[in-house]
Amino acid sequence: MTDPAGRITGLVGALRAHGVRIGTGETVDAARAVEALGLADRDLLREGLAATLLHGAAQRAVFDPVFDLYFPRGVGGPDGGPTDRETLRDRLAEALAADDGASLARLAAQAVDGLGGYGSSPRSDGWSAYQTLERLRPQTLLARVRDDLRARAGDGAFADRLLDDEIRRRIEEFRRLVGAEARRRVAERRGRDEIARRGVRPTADRVDFLFAGRDQLAELRRTVQPLARKLATRLAARRRRAARGTVDLRRTLRSSLSTGGVPMRPVLRRRRPVRPELVLLCDVSGSVSGFSDFTMLLVQALHDQFSKVRVFAFVNRLDEVTGLLDHGRADPEGLGARIRDEATLTGWHGSSDYGMALGEFAERYGAAVGPRTTVFVLGDARTNRSDPNLPAVREITRRARRVYWLNPEPAGQWGTGDSVAPAYAELVEMHECRTARQLGGLVGRLLPV
Amino acid sequence: MFTSVDDVSARLAETGYLASPAVATTVFLAARLGKPLLVEGPAGVGKTELAKAVAQVAGARLVRLQCYEGVDESRALYEWNHAKQLLRISAGRDETWDDTRTDIFSEEFLLPRPLLTAIRGDEPTVLLIDETDKADVEMEGLLLEVLSDFQITVPELGTVTATRRPFVVLTSNAGRELSEALRRRCLFLHIGFPEEELERRIVRLKVPGLSEALTESVVRVVGALRAMDLRKAPSVAETVDWARTLLALGADTLDETVVRDSLGVILKHQDDIHKAAAKLDLDAL
Ligand SMILES: Nc1ncnc2c1ncn2[C@@H]1O[C@H](COP(=O)(O)OP(=O)(O)O)[C@@H](O)[C@H]1O
Ligand SMILES: [Mg+2]
C-alpha cells in the first residue's frame, strides 16, 4: 500500500468534513498506530485507526465507510469474468444460508461489477448500488433461504422462529456490502476525497429532518436518551454558572459604607431557586412531523429539568398531548401515530393552519403561559395561505418570559411560497433547526435554566 | 507488555477473557502508545473484566477507583488520617508545635487513595477507573490533571511523580457524556454486544457443561432479543446467566415452555418480558 501518511491525512480530512473533531495529537497517534500494527491486516488497521481518531461510538457509522475508501479491500473489479444474474442469486442464497461473510463480500463485488455499471462515456459512467440491488433483488431470496435451512435442520427447533429475522439481517448486511463496493469502484473513477465527502451518508444527527427516511428517524430516536443526558450536563453547568450570580451593584455599594465607601466585597444577586416552566407548541402535520416528534421526545427526556412541561400539538386545531407523551416513554416509535389518533388536531380539512391553531391556544390555554414560562413553537410556518393571526402570537409573547420558534426549513426558504416565517420572526426569535445536531445546540443554549 | 495483537488475544484468553479483534487491537495500542484507554459500552459486556484480565496477564497489581456520585479528592487521591493525627498531637505534649506539625503531616499519617497508590510504587500497575460517568464533572478535571502529568502534589509532602506509568483503563456506561478533553487524552474503545461466534465461545468457556445445540440456540435467542429495542437489552452477563440456568434446569433443547419460564433471567423489566413474549410468539404469560 502506497503512502500511508497521505492516506491518513485524507481519511482525517474526510472525517472532519463529516463533523468528527480530530486534532493533530490524534493524527500523530493514528500514524503511530499504523506503524505499530503494520498495513497487512485491514481489520486491525481499521480498529487501530478508530481507537486513535474517534471519541464516541456514534462516529463509527461514518468512520467505517470512509475507512473503506482510503484503505480499500483491493483495486479494480473482481477476478474472473462477469457472472450472470441467476448464478449470482444461487450463490447468494447459499452464502446467506451459510451466513458466510467472506462469500457475501465476494458476491457483493461480483454483483456490482456485473449488474451495477451504467453509462459508457468516461465522464458519465459509474457503478450504482441502487441499480445492482434493483436487478439482483436479494430480499426476494428470503423464503428460499428459509426453506433451505428448515429442510436441512429438520423442523421443530424453537430458535427456528427467529430464522426470518436472522436472514433479513444477513440480507441487510449484504446490501451494506454492495453499497460499500459501489462507493469503492466509483471512488477509483472520481477520486476518493470527493466520494468520501458526498457519497457517505452523514451521521443521523446531521440529516435534515425534512428529508430523513424511516430508518434514519428510527436511528435518531435511539439518540434521544444520550442527547438528553448530554444536554442535562450542559444545563446543569449553565445553572451552576447562573447560581454564582451577578454582582448586585446597589447592594455592593450599600455594604461598602462600613468600609468607608470602598467596595471591598461584591454582593452577589441571589437567584430564583425555582426551575423554569416550558410550553411546546408543535406542528405535527405530515411535512414536519419527523422534526416535531423528535423534539417532543427530547423534551420529554429532559422533563426533570423543569418544574412543569406542557406540550400542545396542532395541525389546524390544537390539543394538549402532555399526557400522551408521558405514557410514550415505553414506545417512542408509536408516539406520532398515537398523537394523531388520540388528539383532536384537525377540523374540516387536513392541512396546517397556524393562525387557527395559535388563536385556539391563546384562547383556550392562555393560562398555561406565565412570567416563568418559556414557549417553543415548532414548525415551518407554512400556513396554506390562511391568516397567520399575528395578534395571537403577540398575546403569547406578552404573557411569556421568552418565546422561541424553531423552523426546520433552511432560512433561505423562509417566506417563499406559503411560508409566513418572516412575519412571525418579527415577533419572536426564530431559529433555523434542520438537524438533530442543530437542535441539540439550540436546546442547550436556549432552554431556560 | 505485548509483542503483537495476537499475543494480546492469546494471553487474555488464558485468563478466561475472550477478546474481539477490536478489543485486542486497542489494548495492544494502549500499551504501545502509553495512552489511557477509555472503554465505553452497555453494562455487562466485560469492560471491568477486561481491566482485570489485562492486570493478570501483565503480572501487574490492579488498583481500582470505583466512581460514584459524590466521589471526591479525598476518596480518589489521598486523605490525612485525622484520628491518628489527633492521637499523635495529644501524645506528644512537651514538643514544640513545629515538630508536631512536621510529624503529623508525614507519610505515616497519609491515607493514599487509588490515584496516588497507582502513581507511587515501582511495580507494574493497572489503574482501573471504573464507571467514570457516575462521578461528577469536577472529578473529571482531577482525572485529567493526573492523567496528563502522572504526578500528584501533596502540599505538605511535595510532588509525587510516577516512576513507572500505570496502564490506565477508564470505563463508562455513557450515563453521562464525558468531556471532550478527557476523551482526547484516551484511546477510545466501544465494546458492544459480541458477534454470535464470539458469544458462543464465551458461553462454552463459562458454562462448559451446556450442549453445543443449546449453546447455539441461547446465543440466537439473545441476539433476537437485542434486535427488539427493549428497555434493557440482555448483555453477555445475562447470556451466561441464562446458559447456567438452563444447565441447572437440565434442559436439553430450547422449547416454548423452557423459554417462557426462564425469560425472567435475561430480561429485567416486566414490559420487556411482555414485548419479547409477543414477538417470540409465546403464549401469554
Ligand atoms: N469477552 C468476554 N470474555 C469473557 N467473559 C466475558 C466477556 N465479556 C463479558 N464477560 C462476562 O460478563 C460478565 C460481566 O462483565 P463485566 O466486566 O462486569 O461487565 P461491565 O463492566 O461491562 O458491566 C463478567 O462476569 C464476564 O464473565
Ligand atoms: Mg463494570
mmCIF file of C-alpha atoms in Angstrom, chain A residues 3-330:
data_model
loop_
_atom_site.group_PDB
_atom_site.id
_atom_site.type_symbol
_atom_site.label_atom_id
_atom_site.label_comp_id
_atom_site.label_asym_id
_atom_site.label_seq_id
_atom_site.Cartn_x
_atom_site.Cartn_y
_atom_site.Cartn_z
ATOM 1 C CA ASP A 3 1.920 6.348 1.122
ATOM 2 C CA PRO A 4 0.152 5.532 4.377
ATOM 3 C CA ALA A 5 0.755 9.060 5.679
ATOM 4 C CA GLY A 6 -1.143 10.531 2.737
ATOM 5 C CA ARG A 7 -3.996 8.149 3.312
ATOM 6 C CA ILE A 8 -4.253 9.023 6.968
ATOM 7 C CA THR A 9 -4.326 12.708 6.090
ATOM 8 C CA GLY A 10 -7.069 12.063 3.536
ATOM 9 C CA LEU A 11 -9.057 9.956 5.968
ATOM 10 C CA VAL A 12 -8.788 12.587 8.678
ATOM 11 C CA GLY A 13 -9.840 15.324 6.252
ATOM 12 C CA ALA A 14 -12.933 13.387 5.196
ATOM 13 C CA LEU A 15 -13.881 12.600 8.791
ATOM 14 C CA ARG A 16 -13.527 16.255 9.705
ATOM 15 C CA ALA A 17 -15.768 17.163 6.786
ATOM 16 C CA HIS A 18 -18.356 14.888 8.398
ATOM 17 C CA GLY A 19 -18.108 16.767 11.654
ATOM 18 C CA VAL A 20 -15.734 14.482 13.578
ATOM 19 C CA ARG A 21 -13.412 16.686 15.603
ATOM 20 C CA ILE A 22 -9.862 15.423 15.241
ATOM 21 C CA GLY A 23 -6.828 17.312 16.485
ATOM 22 C CA THR A 24 -3.222 16.986 15.418
ATOM 23 C CA GLY A 25 -2.485 14.889 18.509
ATOM 24 C CA GLU A 26 -4.910 12.227 17.331
ATOM 25 C CA THR A 27 -3.469 12.309 13.827
ATOM 26 C CA VAL A 28 0.004 11.687 15.223
ATOM 27 C CA ASP A 29 -1.350 8.803 17.316
ATOM 28 C CA ALA A 30 -3.009 7.371 14.222
ATOM 29 C CA ALA A 31 0.296 7.381 12.376
ATOM 30 C CA ARG A 32 1.972 5.663 15.319
ATOM 31 C CA ALA A 33 -0.818 3.109 15.369
ATOM 32 C CA VAL A 34 -0.261 2.315 11.701
ATOM 33 C CA GLU A 35 3.437 1.934 12.394
ATOM 34 C CA ALA A 36 2.789 -0.422 15.308
ATOM 35 C CA LEU A 37 0.165 -2.509 13.521
ATOM 36 C CA GLY A 38 1.528 -2.629 10.006
ATOM 37 C CA LEU A 39 -0.590 -2.483 6.877
ATOM 38 C CA ALA A 40 -1.035 -6.181 6.228
ATOM 39 C CA ASP A 41 -4.207 -6.758 8.217
ATOM 40 C CA ARG A 42 -7.006 -4.375 7.247
ATOM 41 C CA ASP A 43 -9.230 -5.302 10.167
ATOM 42 C CA LEU A 44 -6.590 -4.471 12.735
ATOM 43 C CA LEU A 45 -5.794 -1.271 10.908
ATOM 44 C CA ARG A 46 -9.454 -0.303 10.954
ATOM 45 C CA GLU A 47 -9.730 -0.880 14.696
ATOM 46 C CA GLY A 48 -6.444 0.856 15.403
ATOM 47 C CA LEU A 49 -7.399 3.965 13.461
ATOM 48 C CA ALA A 50 -10.849 4.028 15.042
ATOM 49 C CA ALA A 51 -9.287 3.794 18.506
ATOM 50 C CA THR A 52 -6.953 6.708 17.887
ATOM 51 C CA LEU A 53 -9.214 9.004 15.838
ATOM 52 C CA LEU A 54 -12.705 8.607 17.288
ATOM 53 C CA HIS A 55 -14.112 9.815 20.577
ATOM 54 C CA GLY A 56 -17.543 8.256 20.588
ATOM 55 C CA ALA A 57 -19.463 5.253 19.329
ATOM 56 C CA ALA A 58 -21.823 7.277 17.137
ATOM 57 C CA GLN A 59 -18.898 8.356 14.953
ATOM 58 C CA ARG A 60 -18.309 4.796 13.879
ATOM 59 C CA ALA A 61 -21.208 4.883 11.393
ATOM 60 C CA VAL A 62 -19.361 7.440 9.305
ATOM 61 C CA PHE A 63 -15.862 6.155 10.054
ATOM 62 C CA ASP A 64 -16.340 2.680 8.562
ATOM 63 C CA PRO A 65 -17.412 3.683 5.043
ATOM 64 C CA VAL A 66 -14.762 6.409 4.934
ATOM 65 C CA PHE A 67 -12.086 3.943 6.047
ATOM 66 C CA ASP A 68 -13.206 1.567 3.285
ATOM 67 C CA LEU A 69 -12.434 4.268 0.739
ATOM 68 C CA TYR A 70 -8.964 5.213 1.976
ATOM 69 C CA PHE A 71 -7.904 1.674 2.782
ATOM 70 C CA PRO A 72 -9.866 -0.256 0.153
ATOM 71 C CA ARG A 73 -10.177 -4.005 0.021
ATOM 72 C CA GLY A 74 -8.444 -4.002 -3.360
ATOM 73 C CA VAL A 75 -8.215 -2.284 -6.681
ATOM 74 C CA GLY A 76 -10.463 -2.702 -9.706
ATOM 75 C CA GLY A 77 -13.145 -5.303 -10.333
ATOM 76 C CA PRO A 78 -13.245 -8.876 -9.100
ATOM 77 C CA ASP A 79 -11.197 -11.599 -10.762
ATOM 78 C CA GLY A 80 -12.866 -13.887 -13.244
ATOM 79 C CA GLY A 81 -15.308 -12.978 -15.930
ATOM 80 C CA PRO A 82 -18.750 -11.487 -15.435
ATOM 81 C CA THR A 83 -21.314 -13.569 -13.603
ATOM 82 C CA ASP A 84 -24.925 -13.610 -14.736
ATOM 83 C CA ARG A 85 -27.820 -12.710 -12.516
ATOM 84 C CA GLU A 86 -29.193 -16.205 -11.922
ATOM 85 C CA THR A 87 -25.815 -17.637 -10.946
ATOM 86 C CA LEU A 88 -25.324 -14.717 -8.584
ATOM 87 C CA ARG A 89 -28.696 -15.318 -6.977
ATOM 88 C CA ASP A 90 -27.955 -19.019 -6.499
ATOM 89 C CA ARG A 91 -24.626 -18.306 -4.873
ATOM 90 C CA LEU A 92 -26.089 -15.539 -2.766
ATOM 91 C CA ALA A 93 -28.802 -17.854 -1.468
ATOM 92 C CA GLU A 94 -26.109 -20.320 -0.432
ATOM 93 C CA ALA A 95 -23.969 -17.697 1.242
ATOM 94 C CA LEU A 96 -26.970 -16.303 3.116
ATOM 95 C CA ALA A 97 -27.916 -19.763 4.328
ATOM 96 C CA ALA A 98 -24.364 -20.416 5.483
ATOM 97 C CA ASP A 99 -24.007 -16.909 6.953
ATOM 98 C CA ASP A 100 -20.640 -16.775 5.236
ATOM 99 C CA GLY A 101 -19.301 -13.240 5.476
ATOM 100 C CA ALA A 102 -16.356 -13.717 3.120
ATOM 101 C CA SER A 103 -18.614 -15.108 0.387
ATOM 102 C CA LEU A 104 -21.075 -12.277 0.839
ATOM 103 C CA ALA A 105 -18.299 -9.738 0.337
ATOM 104 C CA ARG A 106 -17.053 -11.521 -2.787
ATOM 105 C CA LEU A 107 -20.572 -11.735 -4.179
ATOM 106 C CA ALA A 108 -21.177 -8.061 -3.495
ATOM 107 C CA ALA A 109 -18.122 -7.262 -5.626
ATOM 108 C CA GLN A 110 -19.285 -9.551 -8.435
ATOM 109 C CA ALA A 111 -22.808 -8.168 -8.292
ATOM 110 C CA VAL A 112 -21.704 -4.553 -8.563
ATOM 111 C CA ASP A 113 -19.329 -5.471 -11.359
ATOM 112 C CA GLY A 114 -21.907 -7.453 -13.300
ATOM 113 C CA LEU A 115 -25.126 -5.562 -12.624
ATOM 114 C CA GLY A 116 -24.228 -2.138 -11.296
ATOM 115 C CA GLY A 117 -22.386 -0.477 -14.177
ATOM 116 C CA TYR A 118 -24.006 2.326 -16.121
ATOM 117 C CA GLY A 119 -23.042 4.815 -18.799
ATOM 118 C CA SER A 120 -20.364 4.387 -21.385
ATOM 119 C CA SER A 121 -18.513 7.649 -21.746
ATOM 120 C CA PRO A 122 -15.668 8.007 -19.272
ATOM 121 C CA ARG A 123 -17.204 11.079 -17.683
ATOM 122 C CA SER A 124 -20.737 9.885 -17.067
ATOM 123 C CA ASP A 125 -20.224 6.243 -16.219
ATOM 124 C CA GLY A 126 -20.094 4.658 -12.819
ATOM 125 C CA TRP A 127 -21.432 1.980 -10.533
ATOM 126 C CA SER A 128 -24.715 2.132 -8.744
ATOM 127 C CA ALA A 129 -25.614 0.176 -5.616
ATOM 128 C CA TYR A 130 -29.245 1.020 -6.210
ATOM 129 C CA GLN A 131 -29.234 -0.453 -9.709
ATOM 130 C CA THR A 132 -27.354 -3.543 -8.519
ATOM 131 C CA LEU A 133 -29.881 -4.248 -5.794
ATOM 132 C CA GLU A 134 -32.862 -3.495 -8.050
ATOM 133 C CA ARG A 135 -31.622 -6.066 -10.525
ATOM 134 C CA LEU A 136 -30.498 -8.679 -8.038
ATOM 135 C CA ARG A 137 -33.403 -8.253 -5.600
ATOM 136 C CA PRO A 138 -31.778 -10.096 -2.679
ATOM 137 C CA GLN A 139 -34.835 -9.564 -0.460
ATOM 138 C CA THR A 140 -36.781 -11.997 -2.635
ATOM 139 C CA LEU A 141 -34.443 -14.812 -1.560
ATOM 140 C CA LEU A 142 -35.826 -14.852 1.975
ATOM 141 C CA ALA A 143 -38.326 -17.696 1.527
ATOM 142 C CA ARG A 144 -35.885 -19.795 -0.438
ATOM 143 C CA VAL A 145 -33.117 -19.471 2.154
ATOM 144 C CA ARG A 146 -35.532 -20.161 4.995
ATOM 145 C CA ASP A 147 -36.927 -23.300 3.353
ATOM 146 C CA ASP A 148 -33.444 -24.475 2.567
ATOM 147 C CA LEU A 149 -32.337 -24.067 6.184
ATOM 148 C CA ARG A 150 -35.507 -25.677 7.562
ATOM 149 C CA ALA A 151 -35.063 -28.678 5.300
ATOM 150 C CA ARG A 152 -31.504 -29.112 6.445
ATOM 151 C CA ALA A 153 -32.115 -28.702 10.167
ATOM 152 C CA GLY A 154 -35.266 -30.783 10.372
ATOM 153 C CA ASP A 155 -38.056 -28.731 11.799
ATOM 154 C CA GLY A 156 -39.399 -28.025 15.214
ATOM 155 C CA ALA A 157 -36.465 -26.299 16.866
ATOM 156 C CA PHE A 158 -37.598 -23.290 18.854
ATOM 157 C CA ALA A 159 -34.919 -20.973 17.528
ATOM 158 C CA ASP A 160 -36.248 -21.536 14.003
ATOM 159 C CA ARG A 161 -38.934 -18.992 14.625
ATOM 160 C CA LEU A 162 -36.112 -16.446 14.635
ATOM 161 C CA LEU A 163 -34.969 -17.518 11.196
ATOM 162 C CA ASP A 164 -36.785 -14.903 9.131
ATOM 163 C CA ASP A 165 -35.366 -12.028 11.112
ATOM 164 C CA GLU A 166 -31.889 -13.518 11.063
ATOM 165 C CA ILE A 167 -31.970 -13.906 7.291
ATOM 166 C CA ARG A 168 -33.290 -10.373 6.936
ATOM 167 C CA ARG A 169 -30.328 -9.098 8.920
ATOM 168 C CA ARG A 170 -27.923 -11.004 6.671
ATOM 169 C CA ILE A 171 -29.609 -9.546 3.582
ATOM 170 C CA GLU A 172 -29.318 -6.114 5.145
ATOM 171 C CA GLU A 173 -25.605 -6.749 5.667
ATOM 172 C CA PHE A 174 -25.273 -7.796 2.027
ATOM 173 C CA ARG A 175 -26.966 -4.577 0.923
ATOM 174 C CA ARG A 176 -24.463 -2.647 3.007
ATOM 175 C CA LEU A 177 -21.598 -4.518 1.350
ATOM 176 C CA VAL A 178 -22.982 -3.671 -2.085
ATOM 177 C CA GLY A 179 -23.148 -0.004 -1.094
ATOM 178 C CA ALA A 180 -19.541 -0.065 0.094
ATOM 179 C CA GLU A 181 -18.367 -1.833 -3.050
ATOM 180 C CA ALA A 182 -20.136 0.597 -5.378
ATOM 181 C CA ARG A 183 -18.604 3.528 -3.490
ATOM 182 C CA ARG A 184 -15.172 1.956 -3.767
ATOM 183 C CA ARG A 185 -15.500 1.499 -7.527
ATOM 184 C CA VAL A 186 -16.845 5.000 -8.062
ATOM 185 C CA ALA A 187 -14.058 6.445 -5.913
ATOM 186 C CA GLU A 188 -11.476 4.838 -8.193
ATOM 187 C CA ARG A 189 -13.013 6.799 -11.029
ATOM 188 C CA ARG A 190 -13.831 10.107 -9.409
ATOM 189 C CA GLY A 191 -11.348 10.368 -6.556
ATOM 190 C CA ARG A 192 -11.841 9.160 -3.044
ATOM 191 C CA ASP A 193 -11.798 12.601 -1.449
ATOM 192 C CA GLU A 194 -14.943 13.583 -3.259
ATOM 193 C CA ILE A 195 -16.803 10.301 -2.677
ATOM 194 C CA ALA A 196 -15.799 10.212 0.991
ATOM 195 C CA ARG A 197 -17.457 13.591 1.432
ATOM 196 C CA ARG A 198 -20.511 13.326 -0.773
ATOM 197 C CA GLY A 199 -21.138 9.602 -1.112
ATOM 198 C CA VAL A 200 -21.018 8.616 2.539
ATOM 199 C CA ARG A 201 -24.223 9.098 4.422
ATOM 200 C CA PRO A 202 -23.815 11.636 7.202
ATOM 201 C CA THR A 203 -24.477 10.553 10.767
ATOM 202 C CA ALA A 204 -28.168 10.692 11.609
ATOM 203 C CA ASP A 205 -27.718 13.840 13.660
ATOM 204 C CA ARG A 206 -26.682 15.730 10.521
ATOM 205 C CA VAL A 207 -29.512 14.612 8.274
ATOM 206 C CA ASP A 208 -32.213 17.189 7.516
ATOM 207 C CA PHE A 209 -35.341 16.321 9.492
ATOM 208 C CA LEU A 210 -37.392 17.131 6.426
ATOM 209 C CA PHE A 211 -35.623 14.515 4.300
ATOM 210 C CA ALA A 212 -34.878 11.821 6.849
ATOM 211 C CA GLY A 213 -36.192 8.394 5.917
ATOM 212 C CA ARG A 214 -37.863 5.936 8.251
ATOM 213 C CA ASP A 215 -34.682 4.176 9.305
ATOM 214 C CA GLN A 216 -32.891 7.450 9.892
ATOM 215 C CA LEU A 217 -35.749 8.649 12.060
ATOM 216 C CA ALA A 218 -35.545 5.371 13.982
ATOM 217 C CA GLU A 219 -31.810 5.879 14.402
ATOM 218 C CA LEU A 220 -32.475 9.391 15.624
ATOM 219 C CA ARG A 221 -34.977 8.164 18.189
ATOM 220 C CA ARG A 222 -32.272 5.997 19.653
ATOM 221 C CA THR A 223 -30.102 9.080 20.152
ATOM 222 C CA VAL A 224 -32.728 10.862 22.249
ATOM 223 C CA GLN A 225 -31.554 9.497 25.592
ATOM 224 C CA PRO A 226 -27.813 10.084 25.061
ATOM 225 C CA LEU A 227 -28.509 13.554 23.718
ATOM 226 C CA ALA A 228 -30.756 14.310 26.686
ATOM 227 C CA ARG A 229 -28.007 13.228 29.090
ATOM 228 C CA LYS A 230 -25.509 15.439 27.337
ATOM 229 C CA LEU A 231 -27.882 18.381 27.427
ATOM 230 C CA ALA A 232 -28.695 17.778 31.080
ATOM 231 C CA THR A 233 -24.983 18.063 31.860
ATOM 232 C CA ARG A 234 -24.808 21.264 29.875
ATOM 233 C CA LEU A 235 -27.889 22.745 31.525
ATOM 234 C CA ALA A 236 -26.519 21.851 34.950
ATOM 235 C CA ALA A 237 -23.304 23.705 34.122
ATOM 236 C CA ARG A 238 -25.255 26.747 32.982
ATOM 237 C CA ARG A 239 -27.366 26.579 36.114
ATOM 238 C CA ARG A 240 -24.247 26.473 38.281
ATOM 239 C CA ARG A 241 -22.811 29.439 36.465
ATOM 240 C CA ALA A 242 -26.038 31.339 36.849
ATOM 241 C CA ALA A 243 -26.238 30.426 40.546
ATOM 242 C CA ARG A 244 -22.905 32.088 41.151
ATOM 243 C CA GLY A 245 -24.870 35.154 40.349
ATOM 244 C CA THR A 246 -24.104 38.552 39.008
ATOM 245 C CA VAL A 247 -22.832 41.441 41.064
ATOM 246 C CA ASP A 248 -25.606 43.452 42.632
ATOM 247 C CA LEU A 249 -24.164 46.950 42.297
ATOM 248 C CA ARG A 250 -26.622 48.699 44.575
ATOM 249 C CA ARG A 251 -26.166 46.277 47.441
ATOM 250 C CA THR A 252 -22.400 46.226 46.967
ATOM 251 C CA LEU A 253 -22.238 49.976 47.365
ATOM 252 C CA ARG A 254 -24.573 49.937 50.336
ATOM 253 C CA SER A 255 -22.480 47.391 52.174
ATOM 254 C CA SER A 256 -19.327 49.337 51.299
ATOM 255 C CA LEU A 257 -20.459 52.110 53.640
ATOM 256 C CA SER A 258 -18.966 50.177 56.523
ATOM 257 C CA THR A 259 -15.592 50.179 54.783
ATOM 258 C CA GLY A 260 -15.604 53.895 54.219
ATOM 259 C CA GLY A 261 -17.285 53.650 50.840
ATOM 260 C CA VAL A 262 -14.608 51.429 49.356
ATOM 261 C CA PRO A 263 -16.402 48.410 47.875
ATOM 262 C CA MET A 264 -14.416 45.586 49.467
ATOM 263 C CA ARG A 265 -16.784 42.740 48.947
ATOM 264 C CA PRO A 266 -19.032 42.410 45.928
ATOM 265 C CA VAL A 267 -22.557 41.382 46.828
ATOM 266 C CA LEU A 268 -23.939 38.763 44.530
ATOM 267 C CA ARG A 269 -27.504 38.678 43.452
ATOM 268 C CA ARG A 270 -29.333 35.605 44.672
ATOM 269 C CA ARG A 271 -31.038 33.552 42.080
ATOM 270 C CA ARG A 272 -34.588 32.371 41.992
ATOM 271 C CA PRO A 273 -34.437 28.802 43.211
ATOM 272 C CA VAL A 274 -37.488 27.704 41.157
ATOM 273 C CA ARG A 275 -36.999 25.796 37.982
ATOM 274 C CA PRO A 276 -38.489 27.294 34.835
ATOM 275 C CA GLU A 277 -41.597 26.154 33.003
ATOM 276 C CA LEU A 278 -41.757 25.059 29.425
ATOM 277 C CA VAL A 279 -44.541 25.066 26.858
ATOM 278 C CA LEU A 280 -44.141 23.431 23.455
ATOM 279 C CA LEU A 281 -46.428 24.158 20.509
ATOM 280 C CA CYS A 282 -45.788 21.597 17.794
ATOM 281 C CA ASP A 283 -46.960 21.423 14.227
ATOM 282 C CA VAL A 284 -47.308 17.657 13.737
ATOM 283 C CA SER A 285 -48.622 17.708 10.173
ATOM 284 C CA GLY A 286 -47.005 15.275 7.772
ATOM 285 C CA SER A 287 -44.375 17.585 6.332
ATOM 286 C CA VAL A 288 -42.652 18.414 9.610
ATOM 287 C CA SER A 289 -43.671 15.532 11.865
ATOM 288 C CA GLY A 290 -40.200 13.939 11.911
ATOM 289 C CA PHE A 291 -38.862 17.136 13.409
ATOM 290 C CA SER A 292 -41.616 17.712 15.945
ATOM 291 C CA ASP A 293 -41.764 14.057 17.084
ATOM 292 C CA PHE A 294 -38.038 14.064 17.775
ATOM 293 C CA THR A 295 -38.177 17.370 19.613
ATOM 294 C CA MET A 296 -41.090 16.235 21.758
ATOM 295 C CA LEU A 297 -39.237 13.070 22.739
ATOM 296 C CA LEU A 298 -36.173 15.093 23.593
ATOM 297 C CA VAL A 299 -38.120 17.496 25.768
ATOM 298 C CA GLN A 300 -39.895 14.585 27.441
ATOM 299 C CA ALA A 301 -36.490 13.082 28.251
ATOM 300 C CA LEU A 302 -35.447 16.402 29.775
ATOM 301 C CA HIS A 303 -38.631 16.954 31.761
ATOM 302 C CA ASP A 304 -36.991 16.765 35.183
ATOM 303 C CA GLN A 305 -35.017 19.899 34.310
ATOM 304 C CA PHE A 306 -38.237 21.903 34.562
ATOM 305 C CA SER A 307 -40.866 22.466 37.164
ATOM 306 C CA LYS A 308 -43.528 21.990 34.510
ATOM 307 C CA VAL A 309 -43.657 20.938 30.876
ATOM 308 C CA ARG A 310 -46.800 21.139 28.771
ATOM 309 C CA VAL A 311 -46.937 20.061 25.171
ATOM 310 C CA PHE A 312 -49.562 21.001 22.596
ATOM 311 C CA ALA A 313 -49.873 19.562 19.116
ATOM 312 C CA PHE A 314 -51.673 21.087 16.189
ATOM 313 C CA VAL A 315 -52.428 20.809 12.526
ATOM 314 C CA ASN A 316 -55.249 23.273 12.173
ATOM 315 C CA ARG A 317 -56.751 22.635 15.559
ATOM 316 C CA LEU A 318 -54.753 22.346 18.737
ATOM 317 C CA ASP A 319 -54.913 19.886 21.603
ATOM 318 C CA GLU A 320 -52.840 19.185 24.680
ATOM 319 C CA VAL A 321 -50.761 15.970 24.415
ATOM 320 C CA THR A 322 -48.679 16.202 27.596
ATOM 321 C CA GLY A 323 -50.289 13.020 28.932
ATOM 322 C CA LEU A 324 -49.695 11.031 25.740
ATOM 323 C CA LEU A 325 -46.059 11.980 25.794
ATOM 324 C CA ASP A 326 -45.758 10.903 29.393
ATOM 325 C CA HIS A 327 -47.021 7.451 28.583
ATOM 326 C CA GLY A 328 -44.939 7.386 25.446
ATOM 327 C CA ARG A 329 -41.712 6.539 27.182
ATOM 328 C CA ALA A 330 -42.167 2.808 26.680
#
